PDB file of C-alpha atoms in Angstrom:
ATOM      1  CA  THR A  25     -70.151  61.768-163.413  1.00  0.00           C
ATOM      2  CA  ASP A  26     -72.968  63.978-162.298  1.00  0.00           C
ATOM      3  CA  SER A  27     -71.985  67.382-160.984  1.00  0.00           C
ATOM      4  CA  ALA A  28     -72.383  67.954-157.271  1.00  0.00           C
ATOM      5  CA  ALA A  29     -75.597  69.575-156.137  1.00  0.00           C
ATOM      6  CA  PRO A  30     -75.265  73.183-155.021  1.00  0.00           C
ATOM      7  CA  THR A  31     -74.870  73.659-151.301  1.00  0.00           C
ATOM      8  CA  PRO A  32     -77.299  75.808-149.341  1.00  0.00           C
ATOM      9  CA  ALA A  33     -74.545  78.385-148.867  1.00  0.00           C
ATOM     10  CA  HIS A  34     -74.691  79.027-152.625  1.00  0.00           C
ATOM     11  CA  GLY A  35     -78.460  78.980-152.771  1.00  0.00           C
ATOM     12  CA  THR A  36     -81.012  76.670-154.360  1.00  0.00           C
ATOM     13  CA  PRO A  37     -84.509  77.273-155.686  1.00  0.00           C
ATOM     14  CA  GLU A  38     -85.844  75.793-152.454  1.00  0.00           C
ATOM     15  CA  ALA A  39     -83.446  77.822-150.294  1.00  0.00           C
ATOM     16  CA  PRO A  40     -82.427  81.013-152.116  1.00  0.00           C
ATOM     17  CA  ARG A  41     -79.547  83.079-150.834  1.00  0.00           C
ATOM     18  CA  VAL A  42     -79.660  86.820-150.235  1.00  0.00           C
ATOM     19  CA  ALA A  43     -76.414  88.781-149.815  1.00  0.00           C
ATOM     20  CA  VAL A  44     -76.352  92.297-148.361  1.00  0.00           C
ATOM     21  CA  ARG A  45     -73.961  94.852-146.921  1.00  0.00           C
ATOM     22  CA  GLY A  46     -74.727  96.566-143.661  1.00  0.00           C
ATOM     23  CA  GLU A  47     -73.310  99.991-142.820  1.00  0.00           C
ATOM     24  CA  ALA A  48     -73.233 102.397-139.904  1.00  0.00           C
ATOM     25  CA  ARG A  49     -71.882 105.933-139.650  1.00  0.00           C
ATOM     26  CA  LEU A  50     -71.591 107.678-136.310  1.00  0.00           C
ATOM     27  CA  GLU A  51     -70.367 111.037-135.060  1.00  0.00           C
ATOM     28  CA  VAL A  52     -69.045 110.950-131.511  1.00  0.00           C
ATOM     29  CA  ASP A  53     -67.077 113.164-129.159  1.00  0.00           C
ATOM     30  CA  PRO A  54     -63.283 112.648-129.178  1.00  0.00           C
ATOM     31  CA  GLU A  55     -61.572 110.858-126.326  1.00  0.00           C
ATOM     32  CA  LEU A  56     -58.001 112.115-126.784  1.00  0.00           C
ATOM     33  CA  ALA A  57     -56.334 115.378-127.766  1.00  0.00           C
ATOM     34  CA  ARG A  58     -52.726 115.350-128.954  1.00  0.00           C
ATOM     35  CA  VAL A  59     -50.307 118.253-129.158  1.00  0.00           C
ATOM     36  CA  THR A  60     -46.666 118.275-130.184  1.00  0.00           C
ATOM     37  CA  VAL A  61     -44.108 120.505-128.488  1.00  0.00           C
ATOM     38  CA  THR A  62     -40.768 121.523-129.986  1.00  0.00           C
ATOM     39  CA  VAL A  63     -38.283 122.985-127.517  1.00  0.00           C
ATOM     40  CA  ALA A  64     -35.421 124.896-129.171  1.00  0.00           C
ATOM     41  CA  ALA A  65     -32.163 126.575-128.205  1.00  0.00           C
ATOM     42  CA  ARG A  66     -29.569 128.508-130.200  1.00  0.00           C
ATOM     43  CA  GLY A  67     -26.127 129.805-129.339  1.00  0.00           C
ATOM     44  CA  THR A  68     -22.634 130.378-130.645  1.00  0.00           C
ATOM     45  CA  ASP A  69     -21.216 128.007-128.035  1.00  0.00           C
ATOM     46  CA  ARG A  70     -22.185 124.345-128.313  1.00  0.00           C
ATOM     47  CA  ARG A  71     -22.184 123.664-124.593  1.00  0.00           C
ATOM     48  CA  ALA A  72     -24.189 126.788-123.807  1.00  0.00           C
ATOM     49  CA  ALA A  73     -26.812 125.870-126.425  1.00  0.00           C
ATOM     50  CA  LEU A  74     -27.018 122.348-125.000  1.00  0.00           C
ATOM     51  CA  ASP A  75     -27.381 123.673-121.448  1.00  0.00           C
ATOM     52  CA  ASP A  76     -30.185 126.032-122.507  1.00  0.00           C
ATOM     53  CA  LEU A  77     -31.968 123.221-124.320  1.00  0.00           C
ATOM     54  CA  THR A  78     -31.686 120.907-121.316  1.00  0.00           C
ATOM     55  CA  ARG A  79     -33.018 123.573-118.966  1.00  0.00           C
ATOM     56  CA  ARG A  80     -35.990 124.436-121.182  1.00  0.00           C
ATOM     57  CA  ASN A  81     -36.829 120.794-121.794  1.00  0.00           C
ATOM     58  CA  THR A  82     -36.811 120.132-118.042  1.00  0.00           C
ATOM     59  CA  GLN A  83     -39.145 123.088-117.455  1.00  0.00           C
ATOM     60  CA  ILE A  84     -41.554 121.965-120.160  1.00  0.00           C
ATOM     61  CA  ILE A  85     -41.698 118.380-118.895  1.00  0.00           C
ATOM     62  CA  ALA A  86     -42.291 119.583-115.330  1.00  0.00           C
ATOM     63  CA  LEU A  87     -45.100 121.837-116.540  1.00  0.00           C
ATOM     64  CA  ILE A  88     -46.796 118.990-118.430  1.00  0.00           C
ATOM     65  CA  LYS A  89     -46.463 116.498-115.597  1.00  0.00           C
ATOM     66  CA  GLY A  90     -47.990 119.061-113.265  1.00  0.00           C
ATOM     67  CA  TYR A  91     -51.365 118.358-114.873  1.00  0.00           C
ATOM     68  CA  GLY A  92     -51.403 114.866-113.358  1.00  0.00           C
ATOM     69  CA  ASP A  93     -54.180 112.547-114.494  1.00  0.00           C
ATOM     70  CA  ALA A  94     -55.189 114.897-117.315  1.00  0.00           C
ATOM     71  CA  ILE A  95     -52.107 113.661-119.181  1.00  0.00           C
ATOM     72  CA  GLU A  96     -52.604 110.308-120.884  1.00  0.00           C
ATOM     73  CA  LYS A  97     -49.146 110.081-122.433  1.00  0.00           C
ATOM     74  CA  LEU A  98     -45.907 112.089-122.587  1.00  0.00           C
ATOM     75  CA  GLU A  99     -43.175 110.957-124.974  1.00  0.00           C
ATOM     76  CA  THR A 100     -39.901 112.362-126.264  1.00  0.00           C
ATOM     77  CA  GLY A 101     -39.794 111.874-130.014  1.00  0.00           C
ATOM     78  CA  SER A 102     -36.338 113.084-131.032  1.00  0.00           C
ATOM     79  CA  PHE A 103     -33.392 115.241-129.998  1.00  0.00           C
ATOM     80  CA  SER A 104     -30.921 117.094-132.196  1.00  0.00           C
ATOM     81  CA  ILE A 105     -28.043 119.550-131.867  1.00  0.00           C
ATOM     82  CA  THR A 106     -26.948 120.886-135.248  1.00  0.00           C
ATOM     83  CA  PRO A 107     -24.048 123.199-136.135  1.00  0.00           C
ATOM     84  CA  GLU A 108     -24.768 126.021-138.573  1.00  0.00           C
ATOM     85  CA  LEU A 109     -21.748 126.720-140.751  1.00  0.00           C
ATOM     86  CA  ALA A 110     -20.886 130.258-141.784  1.00  0.00           C
ATOM     87  CA  LYS A 111     -21.875 131.036-145.363  1.00  0.00           C
ATOM     88  CA  HIS A 112     -18.697 132.939-146.107  1.00  0.00           C
ATOM     89  CA  GLY A 113     -15.083 132.314-145.291  1.00  0.00           C
ATOM     90  CA  ARG A 114     -12.821 129.322-145.530  1.00  0.00           C
ATOM     91  CA  GLY A 115     -12.855 126.199-143.438  1.00  0.00           C
ATOM     92  CA  GLU A 116     -15.601 124.744-141.318  1.00  0.00           C
ATOM     93  CA  ARG A 117     -16.297 127.742-139.149  1.00  0.00           C
ATOM     94  CA  VAL A 118     -19.433 127.244-137.069  1.00  0.00           C
ATOM     95  CA  ARG A 119     -21.713 130.257-136.873  1.00  0.00           C
ATOM     96  CA  ALA A 120     -24.170 128.849-134.324  1.00  0.00           C
ATOM     97  CA  TYR A 121     -25.544 125.667-132.797  1.00  0.00           C
ATOM     98  CA  HIS A 122     -29.238 124.779-132.996  1.00  0.00           C
ATOM     99  CA  GLY A 123     -30.769 122.314-130.545  1.00  0.00           C
ATOM    100  CA  ARG A 124     -34.266 120.826-130.597  1.00  0.00           C
ATOM    101  CA  VAL A 125     -36.286 118.345-128.565  1.00  0.00           C
ATOM    102  CA  HIS A 126     -39.659 117.099-129.810  1.00  0.00           C
ATOM    103  CA  LEU A 127     -42.329 115.995-127.333  1.00  0.00           C
ATOM    104  CA  THR A 128     -45.767 114.474-127.855  1.00  0.00           C
ATOM    105  CA  VAL A 129     -48.497 114.986-125.279  1.00  0.00           C
ATOM    106  CA  GLU A 130     -51.897 113.272-125.173  1.00  0.00           C
ATOM    107  CA  LEU A 131     -54.637 114.544-122.887  1.00  0.00           C
ATOM    108  CA  THR A 132     -57.968 113.129-121.801  1.00  0.00           C
ATOM    109  CA  ASP A 133     -59.137 116.213-119.876  1.00  0.00           C
ATOM    110  CA  PHE A 134     -60.076 118.813-122.479  1.00  0.00           C
ATOM    111  CA  THR A 135     -60.792 121.465-119.846  1.00  0.00           C
ATOM    112  CA  ALA A 136     -57.043 121.594-119.136  1.00  0.00           C
ATOM    113  CA  LEU A 137     -56.067 121.578-122.807  1.00  0.00           C
ATOM    114  CA  GLY A 138     -56.502 125.291-123.552  1.00  0.00           C
ATOM    115  CA  GLU A 139     -54.588 126.367-120.464  1.00  0.00           C
ATOM    116  CA  LEU A 140     -51.732 123.920-121.026  1.00  0.00           C
ATOM    117  CA  THR A 141     -51.415 124.870-124.706  1.00  0.00           C
ATOM    118  CA  THR A 142     -51.141 128.549-123.826  1.00  0.00           C
ATOM    119  CA  ARG A 143     -48.647 127.978-121.040  1.00  0.00           C
ATOM    120  CA  LEU A 144     -46.477 125.821-123.263  1.00  0.00           C
ATOM    121  CA  ALA A 145     -46.448 128.366-126.094  1.00  0.00           C
ATOM    122  CA  ASP A 146     -45.577 131.068-123.569  1.00  0.00           C
ATOM    123  CA  HIS A 147     -42.122 129.550-122.989  1.00  0.00           C
ATOM    124  CA  GLU A 148     -39.089 130.908-124.770  1.00  0.00           C
ATOM    125  CA  LEU A 149     -38.298 129.269-128.144  1.00  0.00           C
ATOM    126  CA  THR A 150     -41.046 126.694-127.671  1.00  0.00           C
ATOM    127  CA  ARG A 151     -43.362 125.698-130.513  1.00  0.00           C
ATOM    128  CA  VAL A 152     -46.753 124.055-129.956  1.00  0.00           C
ATOM    129  CA  ASP A 153     -48.770 122.328-132.704  1.00  0.00           C
ATOM    130  CA  GLY A 154     -52.267 120.924-132.395  1.00  0.00           C
ATOM    131  CA  PRO A 155     -54.582 119.851-131.051  1.00  0.00           C
ATOM    132  CA  TRP A 156     -55.397 116.727-133.038  1.00  0.00           C
ATOM    133  CA  TRP A 157     -58.484 114.926-131.812  1.00  0.00           C
ATOM    134  CA  SER A 158     -59.011 111.166-131.879  1.00  0.00           C
ATOM    135  CA  LEU A 159     -60.641 108.119-130.340  1.00  0.00           C
ATOM    136  CA  ARG A 160     -58.885 105.370-128.461  1.00  0.00           C
ATOM    137  CA  PRO A 161     -58.210 102.242-130.590  1.00  0.00           C
ATOM    138  CA  ASP A 162     -60.522 100.261-128.255  1.00  0.00           C
ATOM    139  CA  SER A 163     -63.174 102.967-128.022  1.00  0.00           C
ATOM    140  CA  PRO A 164     -66.719 101.655-127.409  1.00  0.00           C
ATOM    141  CA  ALA A 165     -67.794 103.766-130.390  1.00  0.00           C
ATOM    142  CA  HIS A 166     -66.229 101.210-132.760  1.00  0.00           C
ATOM    143  CA  ALA A 167     -68.211  98.347-131.178  1.00  0.00           C
ATOM    144  CA  THR A 168     -71.397 100.406-131.320  1.00  0.00           C
ATOM    145  CA  ALA A 169     -70.867 101.066-135.025  1.00  0.00           C
ATOM    146  CA  ARG A 170     -70.236  97.382-135.728  1.00  0.00           C
ATOM    147  CA  ARG A 171     -73.431  96.339-133.934  1.00  0.00           C
ATOM    148  CA  GLN A 172     -75.432  98.906-135.860  1.00  0.00           C
ATOM    149  CA  ALA A 173     -73.906  97.675-139.134  1.00  0.00           C
ATOM    150  CA  VAL A 174     -74.997  94.100-138.327  1.00  0.00           C
ATOM    151  CA  ARG A 175     -78.519  95.260-137.505  1.00  0.00           C
ATOM    152  CA  ASP A 176     -78.594  97.219-140.761  1.00  0.00           C
ATOM    153  CA  ALA A 177     -77.567  94.099-142.704  1.00  0.00           C
ATOM    154  CA  VAL A 178     -80.328  92.021-141.084  1.00  0.00           C
ATOM    155  CA  GLN A 179     -82.900  94.716-141.787  1.00  0.00           C
ATOM    156  CA  ARG A 180     -81.883  94.998-145.438  1.00  0.00           C
ATOM    157  CA  ALA A 181     -81.983  91.237-145.938  1.00  0.00           C
ATOM    158  CA  ARG A 182     -85.385  91.037-144.238  1.00  0.00           C
ATOM    159  CA  GLU A 183     -86.763  93.742-146.530  1.00  0.00           C
ATOM    160  CA  TYR A 184     -85.540  91.887-149.626  1.00  0.00           C
ATOM    161  CA  ALA A 185     -87.131  88.670-148.392  1.00  0.00           C
ATOM    162  CA  GLU A 186     -90.416  90.357-147.553  1.00  0.00           C
ATOM    163  CA  ALA A 187     -90.509  91.909-151.029  1.00  0.00           C
ATOM    164  CA  LEU A 188     -90.643  88.320-152.343  1.00  0.00           C
ATOM    165  CA  ASP A 189     -93.210  87.232-149.750  1.00  0.00           C
ATOM    166  CA  ALA A 190     -90.509  85.157-148.059  1.00  0.00           C
ATOM    167  CA  ARG A 191     -88.684  85.292-144.758  1.00  0.00           C
ATOM    168  CA  LEU A 192     -85.132  84.791-143.565  1.00  0.00           C
ATOM    169  CA  ALA A 193     -84.356  81.218-142.542  1.00  0.00           C
ATOM    170  CA  ALA A 194     -80.654  81.181-141.604  1.00  0.00           C
ATOM    171  CA  LEU A 195     -77.447  83.194-141.548  1.00  0.00           C
ATOM    172  CA  VAL A 196     -74.682  81.491-143.527  1.00  0.00           C
ATOM    173  CA  GLU A 197     -71.903  84.105-143.455  1.00  0.00           C
ATOM    174  CA  LEU A 198     -70.993  87.345-141.706  1.00  0.00           C
ATOM    175  CA  ALA A 199     -67.820  89.103-142.922  1.00  0.00           C
ATOM    176  CA  ASP A 200     -66.473  91.929-140.763  1.00  0.00           C
ATOM    177  CA  LEU A 201     -64.930  94.733-142.802  1.00  0.00           C
ATOM    178  CA  GLY A 202     -63.922  96.666-139.690  1.00  0.00           C
ATOM    179  CA  ALA A 203     -64.977  99.906-138.081  1.00  0.00           C
ATOM    180  CA  GLU A 204     -62.585 102.796-138.695  1.00  0.00           C
ATOM    181  CA  SER A 205     -62.491 106.535-137.907  1.00  0.00           C
ATOM    182  CA  THR A 206     -62.137 108.476-141.164  1.00  0.00           C
ATOM    183  CA  ALA A 207     -59.589 110.796-139.412  1.00  0.00           C
ATOM    184  CA  GLY A 208     -57.540 107.850-138.272  1.00  0.00           C
ATOM    185  CA  TYR A 209     -56.068 107.407-134.788  1.00  0.00           C
ATOM    186  CA  GLY A 210     -53.449 109.962-133.872  1.00  0.00           C
ATOM    187  CA  MET A 211     -53.421 111.482-137.384  1.00  0.00           C
ATOM    188  CA  PRO A 212     -53.430 115.258-137.881  1.00  0.00           C
ATOM    189  CA  PRO A 213     -56.104 116.987-139.955  1.00  0.00           C
ATOM    190  CA  ALA A 214     -55.386 118.250-143.449  1.00  0.00           C
ATOM    191  CA  PRO A 215     -52.972 121.191-143.737  1.00  0.00           C
ATOM    192  CA  GLY A 216     -54.685 124.481-143.129  1.00  0.00           C
ATOM    193  CA  SER A 217     -57.347 123.000-140.857  1.00  0.00           C
ATOM    194  CA  PRO A 218     -58.535 125.521-138.262  1.00  0.00           C
ATOM    195  CA  ARG A 219     -58.087 122.803-135.631  1.00  0.00           C
ATOM    196  CA  ALA A 220     -54.297 122.904-136.013  1.00  0.00           C
ATOM    197  CA  ARG A 221     -52.519 125.766-134.285  1.00  0.00           C
ATOM    198  CA  SER A 222     -48.842 126.487-133.828  1.00  0.00           C
ATOM    199  CA  ALA A 223     -46.855 129.192-132.120  1.00  0.00           C
ATOM    200  CA  TYR A 224     -43.384 129.990-130.959  1.00  0.00           C
ATOM    201  CA  GLY A 225     -43.306 131.253-127.412  1.00  0.00           C
ATOM    202  CA  ALA A 226     -41.466 134.429-126.532  1.00  0.00           C
ATOM    203  CA  ALA A 227     -40.543 135.468-123.017  1.00  0.00           C
ATOM    204  CA  GLU A 228     -42.209 133.310-120.383  1.00  0.00           C
ATOM    205  CA  GLN A 229     -45.291 134.866-118.783  1.00  0.00           C
ATOM    206  CA  THR A 230     -47.764 133.712-116.158  1.00  0.00           C
ATOM    207  CA  ASP A 231     -50.929 135.616-117.052  1.00  0.00           C
ATOM    208  CA  ALA A 232     -51.565 134.429-120.621  1.00  0.00           C
ATOM    209  CA  PRO A 233     -55.263 133.643-121.183  1.00  0.00           C
ATOM    210  CA  ALA A 234     -56.229 130.045-121.900  1.00  0.00           C
ATOM    211  CA  LEU A 235     -57.271 129.213-125.453  1.00  0.00           C
ATOM    212  CA  ASP A 236     -60.885 128.198-125.984  1.00  0.00           C
ATOM    213  CA  LEU A 237     -60.546 124.927-127.925  1.00  0.00           C
ATOM    214  CA  GLU A 238     -63.704 123.167-129.099  1.00  0.00           C
ATOM    215  CA  PRO A 239     -63.363 119.358-129.526  1.00  0.00           C
ATOM    216  CA  GLN A 240     -63.760 118.119-133.084  1.00  0.00           C
ATOM    217  CA  ARG A 241     -66.413 115.401-133.525  1.00  0.00           C
ATOM    218  CA  GLN A 242     -65.037 112.072-134.778  1.00  0.00           C
ATOM    219  CA  ARG A 243     -66.595 110.021-137.578  1.00  0.00           C
ATOM    220  CA  VAL A 244     -66.770 106.246-137.151  1.00  0.00           C
ATOM    221  CA  HIS A 245     -67.686 103.984-140.068  1.00  0.00           C
ATOM    222  CA  ALA A 246     -68.428 100.241-139.964  1.00  0.00           C
ATOM    223  CA  GLN A 247     -69.341  97.785-142.746  1.00  0.00           C
ATOM    224  CA  VAL A 248     -70.243  94.097-142.791  1.00  0.00           C
ATOM    225  CA  ASN A 249     -71.143  91.654-145.540  1.00  0.00           C
ATOM    226  CA  ALA A 250     -73.862  89.169-144.629  1.00  0.00           C
ATOM    227  CA  ARG A 251     -75.403  86.223-146.475  1.00  0.00           C
ATOM    228  CA  PHE A 252     -78.692  84.626-145.518  1.00  0.00           C
ATOM    229  CA  ILE A 253     -80.831  81.722-146.672  1.00  0.00           C
ATOM    230  CA  MET A 254     -84.492  82.562-147.068  1.00  0.00           C
ATOM    231  CA  THR A 255     -87.633  80.542-147.566  1.00  0.00           C
ATOM    232  CA  PRO A 256     -88.848  79.936-151.137  1.00  0.00           C
ATOM    233  CA  PRO A 257     -90.331  83.139-152.553  1.00  0.00           C
ATOM    234  CA  LYS A 258     -93.877  83.339-153.845  1.00  0.00           C
ATOM    235  CA  LEU A 259     -93.247  84.691-157.329  1.00  0.00           C
ATOM    236  CA  ASN A 260     -96.747  84.130-158.677  1.00  0.00           C
ATOM    237  CA  GLY A 261     -98.585  85.956-155.946  1.00  0.00           C
TER     238      GLY A 261
END
């Protein structure tokens, strides 16, 4: 039997196919800033250490919630109370108890970020890490990058066709490869990045100056594969 004729999607001499990849790379301002807070307590008495941890955690949460709409999200990640055994001596003699609560805070108002970070770090036995900058998963920047990638694919295909004295006739396939931030949502920068700061607070104060934190621009990358049918080229021109 005769083999089936090639379909237009695979190209024919009368309707050649051109396949291209469109790309777009953007740099945009971040939409979210995330910091992590570790509240700690230590004592020789388990109940006293737990009471101190509860009190400090309550103070920290009240401080964060006091920023109102500037706070996008406040979550408690984990809680632990761990006995520290004495290194010398017989038996299971406990030297001290260590308690920790881990919190994650996301902010949308970056003007409040420096002040909040300083005030958090100013609390006793409180560690602050961050900020880590990111975009929302549904940020308009991703859609903008995808549209630009499609336009880039059309432009590339048109240039190929024009080089053969032809023109695009139809789109036969458009494959979305996604638009992703190279930093990744909610992911911290590489270790040692100047954007990551941490500190353990000492005695609580009220006059600590606010940190000047400059938002880190976010990179958004989009790619699409596109296949077009073009008119017959004029190869002898």
